[in-house]
PDB file of C-alpha atoms in Angstrom:
ATOM      1  CA  MET A 106     -12.385  -7.929  -7.380  1.00  0.00           C
ATOM      2  CA  GLU A 107      -9.627  -7.822  -9.966  1.00  0.00           C
ATOM      3  CA  ASN A 108      -6.204  -6.436  -9.110  1.00  0.00           C
ATOM      4  CA  ILE A 109      -7.034  -5.085  -5.670  1.00  0.00           C
ATOM      5  CA  GLU A 110      -3.527  -3.674  -5.241  1.00  0.00           C
ATOM      6  CA  LYS A 111      -3.932  -1.466  -8.318  1.00  0.00           C
ATOM      7  CA  GLN A 112      -7.342  -0.269  -7.119  1.00  0.00           C
ATOM      8  CA  LEU A 113      -5.937   0.547  -3.679  1.00  0.00           C
ATOM      9  CA  THR A 114      -3.079   2.502  -5.234  1.00  0.00           C
ATOM     10  CA  SER A 115      -5.567   4.511  -7.307  1.00  0.00           C
ATOM     11  CA  VAL A 116      -7.383   5.823  -4.203  1.00  0.00           C
ATOM     12  CA  ILE A 117      -4.422   6.349  -1.848  1.00  0.00           C
ATOM     13  CA  ARG A 118      -3.696  10.066  -1.841  1.00  0.00           C
ATOM     14  CA  ASP A 119      -0.266  11.719  -1.588  1.00  0.00           C
ATOM     15  CA  ILE A 120      -0.052  14.715   0.743  1.00  0.00           C
ATOM     16  CA  PRO A 121       3.257  16.511   0.163  1.00  0.00           C
ATOM     17  CA  ASP A 122       5.110  18.121   3.079  1.00  0.00           C
ATOM     18  CA  PHE A 123       2.962  16.518   5.791  1.00  0.00           C
ATOM     19  CA  PRO A 124       3.546  16.386   8.711  1.00  0.00           C
ATOM     20  CA  LYS A 125       6.724  18.305   7.865  1.00  0.00           C
ATOM     21  CA  PRO A 126       8.553  19.480   4.738  1.00  0.00           C
ATOM     22  CA  GLY A 127      10.085  16.715   2.665  1.00  0.00           C
ATOM     23  CA  ILE A 128       7.683  13.967   3.750  1.00  0.00           C
ATOM     24  CA  VAL A 129       5.033  12.676   1.351  1.00  0.00           C
ATOM     25  CA  PHE A 130       2.208  11.324   3.516  1.00  0.00           C
ATOM     26  CA  LYS A 131       0.267   8.365   2.098  1.00  0.00           C
ATOM     27  CA  ASP A 132      -3.370   9.078   3.017  1.00  0.00           C
ATOM     28  CA  ILE A 133      -5.685   6.053   3.194  1.00  0.00           C
ATOM     29  CA  THR A 134      -8.789   8.045   4.177  1.00  0.00           C
ATOM     30  CA  PRO A 135     -10.089   8.200   0.567  1.00  0.00           C
ATOM     31  CA  LEU A 136     -10.054   4.392   0.617  1.00  0.00           C
ATOM     32  CA  LEU A 137     -12.541   4.450   3.497  1.00  0.00           C
ATOM     33  CA  GLN A 138     -15.102   6.063   1.175  1.00  0.00           C
ATOM     34  CA  HIS A 139     -15.219   2.834  -0.865  1.00  0.00           C
ATOM     35  CA  PRO A 140     -16.773   0.075   1.273  1.00  0.00           C
ATOM     36  CA  GLU A 141     -16.447  -2.525  -1.472  1.00  0.00           C
ATOM     37  CA  LEU A 142     -12.726  -1.776  -1.775  1.00  0.00           C
ATOM     38  CA  VAL A 143     -12.275  -1.905   2.015  1.00  0.00           C
ATOM     39  CA  GLN A 144     -13.980  -5.310   2.036  1.00  0.00           C
ATOM     40  CA  ALA A 145     -11.799  -6.489  -0.837  1.00  0.00           C
ATOM     41  CA  ALA A 146      -8.680  -5.345   1.050  1.00  0.00           C
ATOM     42  CA  VAL A 147      -9.758  -7.279   4.151  1.00  0.00           C
ATOM     43  CA  GLU A 148     -10.341 -10.382   2.010  1.00  0.00           C
ATOM     44  CA  ARG A 149      -6.890  -9.978   0.413  1.00  0.00           C
ATOM     45  CA  PHE A 150      -5.353  -9.802   3.890  1.00  0.00           C
ATOM     46  CA  VAL A 151      -7.222 -13.003   4.794  1.00  0.00           C
ATOM     47  CA  GLU A 152      -5.833 -14.719   1.668  1.00  0.00           C
ATOM     48  CA  ARG A 153      -2.277 -13.507   2.267  1.00  0.00           C
ATOM     49  CA  LEU A 154      -2.334 -14.480   5.959  1.00  0.00           C
ATOM     50  CA  ASP A 155      -3.543 -18.020   5.229  1.00  0.00           C
ATOM     51  CA  GLY A 156      -1.214 -20.506   6.870  1.00  0.00           C
ATOM     52  CA  ILE A 157       0.219 -18.044   9.392  1.00  0.00           C
ATOM     53  CA  ASP A 158      -0.536 -19.101  12.967  1.00  0.00           C
ATOM     54  CA  PHE A 159      -1.588 -16.270  15.292  1.00  0.00           C
ATOM     55  CA  ASP A 160      -3.949 -15.857  18.245  1.00  0.00           C
ATOM     56  CA  VAL A 161      -4.705 -12.115  18.364  1.00  0.00           C
ATOM     57  CA  ILE A 162      -4.381  -8.991  16.227  1.00  0.00           C
ATOM     58  CA  ALA A 163      -2.790  -5.874  17.710  1.00  0.00           C
ATOM     59  CA  GLY A 164      -3.536  -2.636  15.857  1.00  0.00           C
ATOM     60  CA  ILE A 165      -1.388   0.470  16.197  1.00  0.00           C
ATOM     61  CA  GLU A 166      -3.141   3.800  16.822  1.00  0.00           C
ATOM     62  CA  SER A 167      -4.897   5.155  15.019  1.00  0.00           C
ATOM     63  CA  ARG A 168      -5.109   4.039  11.413  1.00  0.00           C
ATOM     64  CA  GLY A 169      -3.975   0.548  12.402  1.00  0.00           C
ATOM     65  CA  PHE A 170      -7.298   0.217  14.226  1.00  0.00           C
ATOM     66  CA  LEU A 171      -9.276   0.511  10.995  1.00  0.00           C
ATOM     67  CA  PHE A 172      -8.236  -2.600   9.091  1.00  0.00           C
ATOM     68  CA  GLY A 173      -6.857  -4.341  12.175  1.00  0.00           C
ATOM     69  CA  PHE A 174     -10.262  -4.425  13.831  1.00  0.00           C
ATOM     70  CA  LEU A 175     -12.063  -5.399  10.617  1.00  0.00           C
ATOM     71  CA  LEU A 176      -9.564  -8.200  10.072  1.00  0.00           C
ATOM     72  CA  ALA A 177      -9.944  -9.400  13.673  1.00  0.00           C
ATOM     73  CA  GLN A 178     -13.714  -9.497  13.249  1.00  0.00           C
ATOM     74  CA  ARG A 179     -13.446 -11.310   9.914  1.00  0.00           C
ATOM     75  CA  LEU A 180     -11.097 -13.939  11.411  1.00  0.00           C
ATOM     76  CA  ASN A 181     -12.902 -14.141  14.769  1.00  0.00           C
ATOM     77  CA  LYS A 182      -9.736 -13.125  16.649  1.00  0.00           C
ATOM     78  CA  PRO A 183      -9.389 -10.786  19.637  1.00  0.00           C
ATOM     79  CA  PHE A 184      -8.282  -7.229  18.836  1.00  0.00           C
ATOM     80  CA  ILE A 185      -5.730  -5.445  21.031  1.00  0.00           C
ATOM     81  CA  PRO A 186      -5.241  -1.664  20.704  1.00  0.00           C
ATOM     82  CA  ILE A 187      -1.745  -0.229  20.939  1.00  0.00           C
ATOM     83  CA  ARG A 188      -2.191   3.442  21.767  1.00  0.00           C
ATOM     84  CA  LYS A 189      -0.291   6.655  22.281  1.00  0.00           C
ATOM     85  CA  GLN A 190       0.878   7.273  25.819  1.00  0.00           C
ATOM     86  CA  GLY A 191      -1.832   8.255  28.291  1.00  0.00           C
ATOM     87  CA  LYS A 192      -4.806   7.041  26.223  1.00  0.00           C
ATOM     88  CA  LEU A 193      -5.461   3.655  27.836  1.00  0.00           C
ATOM     89  CA  PRO A 194      -7.316   3.520  31.183  1.00  0.00           C
ATOM     90  CA  PHE A 195      -5.663   0.504  32.853  1.00  0.00           C
ATOM     91  CA  HIS A 196      -2.127  -0.496  33.879  1.00  0.00           C
ATOM     92  CA  CYS A 197       0.126  -0.396  30.833  1.00  0.00           C
ATOM     93  CA  VAL A 198       3.504  -1.368  29.492  1.00  0.00           C
ATOM     94  CA  SER A 199       5.146   1.305  27.354  1.00  0.00           C
ATOM     95  CA  GLU A 200       7.879   1.744  24.779  1.00  0.00           C
ATOM     96  CA  SER A 201       9.430   4.982  23.505  1.00  0.00           C
ATOM     97  CA  TYR A 202      10.858   5.288  20.004  1.00  0.00           C
ATOM     98  CA  LYS A 203      11.970   7.774  17.360  1.00  0.00           C
ATOM     99  CA  LEU A 204       9.800   8.689  14.389  1.00  0.00           C
ATOM    100  CA  GLU A 205      11.030  10.061  11.094  1.00  0.00           C
ATOM    101  CA  TYR A 206       9.698  13.400  12.358  1.00  0.00           C
ATOM    102  CA  GLY A 207       9.992  13.247  16.168  1.00  0.00           C
ATOM    103  CA  GLN A 208       9.683  10.964  19.186  1.00  0.00           C
ATOM    104  CA  ALA A 209       6.724   9.122  20.712  1.00  0.00           C
ATOM    105  CA  THR A 210       5.687   6.540  23.292  1.00  0.00           C
ATOM    106  CA  ILE A 211       3.116   3.813  22.774  1.00  0.00           C
ATOM    107  CA  GLU A 212       1.353   1.661  25.354  1.00  0.00           C
ATOM    108  CA  MET A 213      -0.657  -1.495  25.701  1.00  0.00           C
ATOM    109  CA  HIS A 214      -2.618  -2.887  28.636  1.00  0.00           C
ATOM    110  CA  GLU A 215      -0.444  -5.203  30.696  1.00  0.00           C
ATOM    111  CA  ASP A 216      -3.215  -7.830  30.652  1.00  0.00           C
ATOM    112  CA  ALA A 217      -3.834  -7.637  26.892  1.00  0.00           C
ATOM    113  CA  PHE A 218      -3.034 -11.335  26.442  1.00  0.00           C
ATOM    114  CA  PRO A 219      -1.254 -14.148  28.285  1.00  0.00           C
ATOM    115  CA  ALA A 220       2.429 -14.999  27.850  1.00  0.00           C
ATOM    116  CA  GLY A 221       3.033 -17.278  24.892  1.00  0.00           C
ATOM    117  CA  THR A 222       0.368 -15.618  22.726  1.00  0.00           C
ATOM    118  CA  LYS A 223       1.164 -15.323  19.010  1.00  0.00           C
ATOM    119  CA  VAL A 224       0.416 -11.774  17.863  1.00  0.00           C
ATOM    120  CA  LEU A 225      -0.206 -10.365  14.392  1.00  0.00           C
ATOM    121  CA  ILE A 226       0.687  -6.648  14.392  1.00  0.00           C
ATOM    122  CA  HIS A 227      -1.268  -4.467  11.977  1.00  0.00           C
ATOM    123  CA  ASP A 228      -0.708  -0.868  10.938  1.00  0.00           C
ATOM    124  CA  ASP A 229      -1.728   1.077   7.880  1.00  0.00           C
ATOM    125  CA  LEU A 230       1.815   1.892   6.753  1.00  0.00           C
ATOM    126  CA  LEU A 231       5.354   0.604   7.097  1.00  0.00           C
ATOM    127  CA  ALA A 232       7.687   3.575   6.715  1.00  0.00           C
ATOM    128  CA  THR A 233      10.869   3.718   8.829  1.00  0.00           C
ATOM    129  CA  GLY A 234       9.601   0.932  11.087  1.00  0.00           C
ATOM    130  CA  GLY A 235      10.073   2.802  14.381  1.00  0.00           C
ATOM    131  CA  THR A 236       6.486   2.461  15.567  1.00  0.00           C
ATOM    132  CA  VAL A 237       6.131  -1.189  14.636  1.00  0.00           C
ATOM    133  CA  VAL A 238       9.497  -2.098  16.217  1.00  0.00           C
ATOM    134  CA  ALA A 239       8.297  -0.402  19.422  1.00  0.00           C
ATOM    135  CA  ALA A 240       5.031  -2.373  19.184  1.00  0.00           C
ATOM    136  CA  SER A 241       7.048  -5.574  18.740  1.00  0.00           C
ATOM    137  CA  LYS A 242       9.013  -4.790  21.897  1.00  0.00           C
ATOM    138  CA  LEU A 243       5.736  -4.256  23.778  1.00  0.00           C
ATOM    139  CA  ILE A 244       4.561  -7.681  22.629  1.00  0.00           C
ATOM    140  CA  GLU A 245       7.797  -9.250  23.863  1.00  0.00           C
ATOM    141  CA  GLN A 246       7.578  -7.387  27.210  1.00  0.00           C
ATOM    142  CA  LEU A 247       4.411  -9.362  27.899  1.00  0.00           C
ATOM    143  CA  GLY A 248       6.112 -12.652  27.062  1.00  0.00           C
ATOM    144  CA  ALA A 249       4.327 -13.039  23.744  1.00  0.00           C
ATOM    145  CA  GLU A 250       5.647 -13.603  20.239  1.00  0.00           C
ATOM    146  CA  VAL A 251       5.260 -11.551  17.061  1.00  0.00           C
ATOM    147  CA  ALA A 252       3.825 -14.081  14.610  1.00  0.00           C
ATOM    148  CA  ALA A 253       3.577 -11.697  11.629  1.00  0.00           C
ATOM    149  CA  TYR A 254       2.949  -8.163  10.435  1.00  0.00           C
ATOM    150  CA  CYS A 255       0.443  -6.771   7.987  1.00  0.00           C
ATOM    151  CA  PHE A 256       0.231  -3.339   6.401  1.00  0.00           C
ATOM    152  CA  VAL A 257      -1.956  -1.695   3.810  1.00  0.00           C
ATOM    153  CA  ILE A 258       1.111   0.173   2.471  1.00  0.00           C
ATOM    154  CA  SER A 259       4.844  -0.501   2.549  1.00  0.00           C
ATOM    155  CA  LEU A 260       7.336   2.192   1.587  1.00  0.00           C
ATOM    156  CA  ASP A 261       9.908  -0.319   0.348  1.00  0.00           C
ATOM    157  CA  PHE A 262      12.364   2.385  -0.688  1.00  0.00           C
ATOM    158  CA  LEU A 263      13.007   3.013   3.029  1.00  0.00           C
ATOM    159  CA  GLN A 264      14.122  -0.634   3.403  1.00  0.00           C
ATOM    160  CA  SER A 265      12.533  -0.966   6.849  1.00  0.00           C
ATOM    161  CA  ALA A 266      11.332  -4.547   6.565  1.00  0.00           C
ATOM    162  CA  GLY A 267      14.823  -5.608   7.661  1.00  0.00           C
ATOM    163  CA  ARG A 268      14.214  -3.957  11.045  1.00  0.00           C
ATOM    164  CA  LEU A 269      11.244  -6.275  11.596  1.00  0.00           C
ATOM    165  CA  THR A 270      12.754  -9.620  10.661  1.00  0.00           C
ATOM    166  CA  ARG A 271      14.404 -10.025  14.070  1.00  0.00           C
ATOM    167  CA  PHE A 272      10.852 -10.345  15.441  1.00  0.00           C
ATOM    168  CA  SER A 273       9.182 -12.127  12.485  1.00  0.00           C
ATOM    169  CA  GLU A 274      10.004 -12.668   8.827  1.00  0.00           C
ATOM    170  CA  LYS A 275       6.313 -12.879   7.925  1.00  0.00           C
ATOM    171  CA  ILE A 276       5.390  -9.474   6.510  1.00  0.00           C
ATOM    172  CA  VAL A 277       2.273  -8.906   4.427  1.00  0.00           C
ATOM    173  CA  SER A 278       1.718  -5.614   2.600  1.00  0.00           C
ATOM    174  CA  LEU A 279      -0.957  -4.955   0.011  1.00  0.00           C
ATOM    175  CA  VAL A 280       0.573  -1.921  -1.714  1.00  0.00           C
ATOM    176  CA  HIS A 281       4.290  -1.387  -2.270  1.00  0.00           C
ATOM    177  CA  TYR A 282       6.061   1.826  -3.176  1.00  0.00           C
ATOM    178  CA  ASP A 283       9.572   1.259  -4.506  1.00  0.00           C
TER     179      ASP A 283
END
């Protein structure tokens, strides 16, 4: 598929003033109505992640589950869900953080993977980086290492990639908004 990034940009929808005034939400749900484009996005992730060594993929609730799980299946890697507080049924580690529009806590099962595991963290969007930094701290709590990050969208104008480089400098994004 030619110029996948341009095709992705054409179906990502802007929702002004969501979840609060002044924020323009980047909605990937229209993308999910195009299975061929979803498949092409997964294949582009595979291409861009070539040469990066990782053992598992951790997806951040909830949109990070979509491509994270598909990518894990495509690469035959385990998938680990990182969820909002109170949603996982077993013993968890947790991390609280600030969002651009509030505060939240995320959790992961304490037995998600053994110490020393190399983890690829996936989410749909890199905005301020608060959620993904919290996810990175969860990974480290379990004695694992953040091998890389991947996102469908990066809001580069927020300059958040710098918050992630202390965990890993390997950051893959398919669509960039300057």
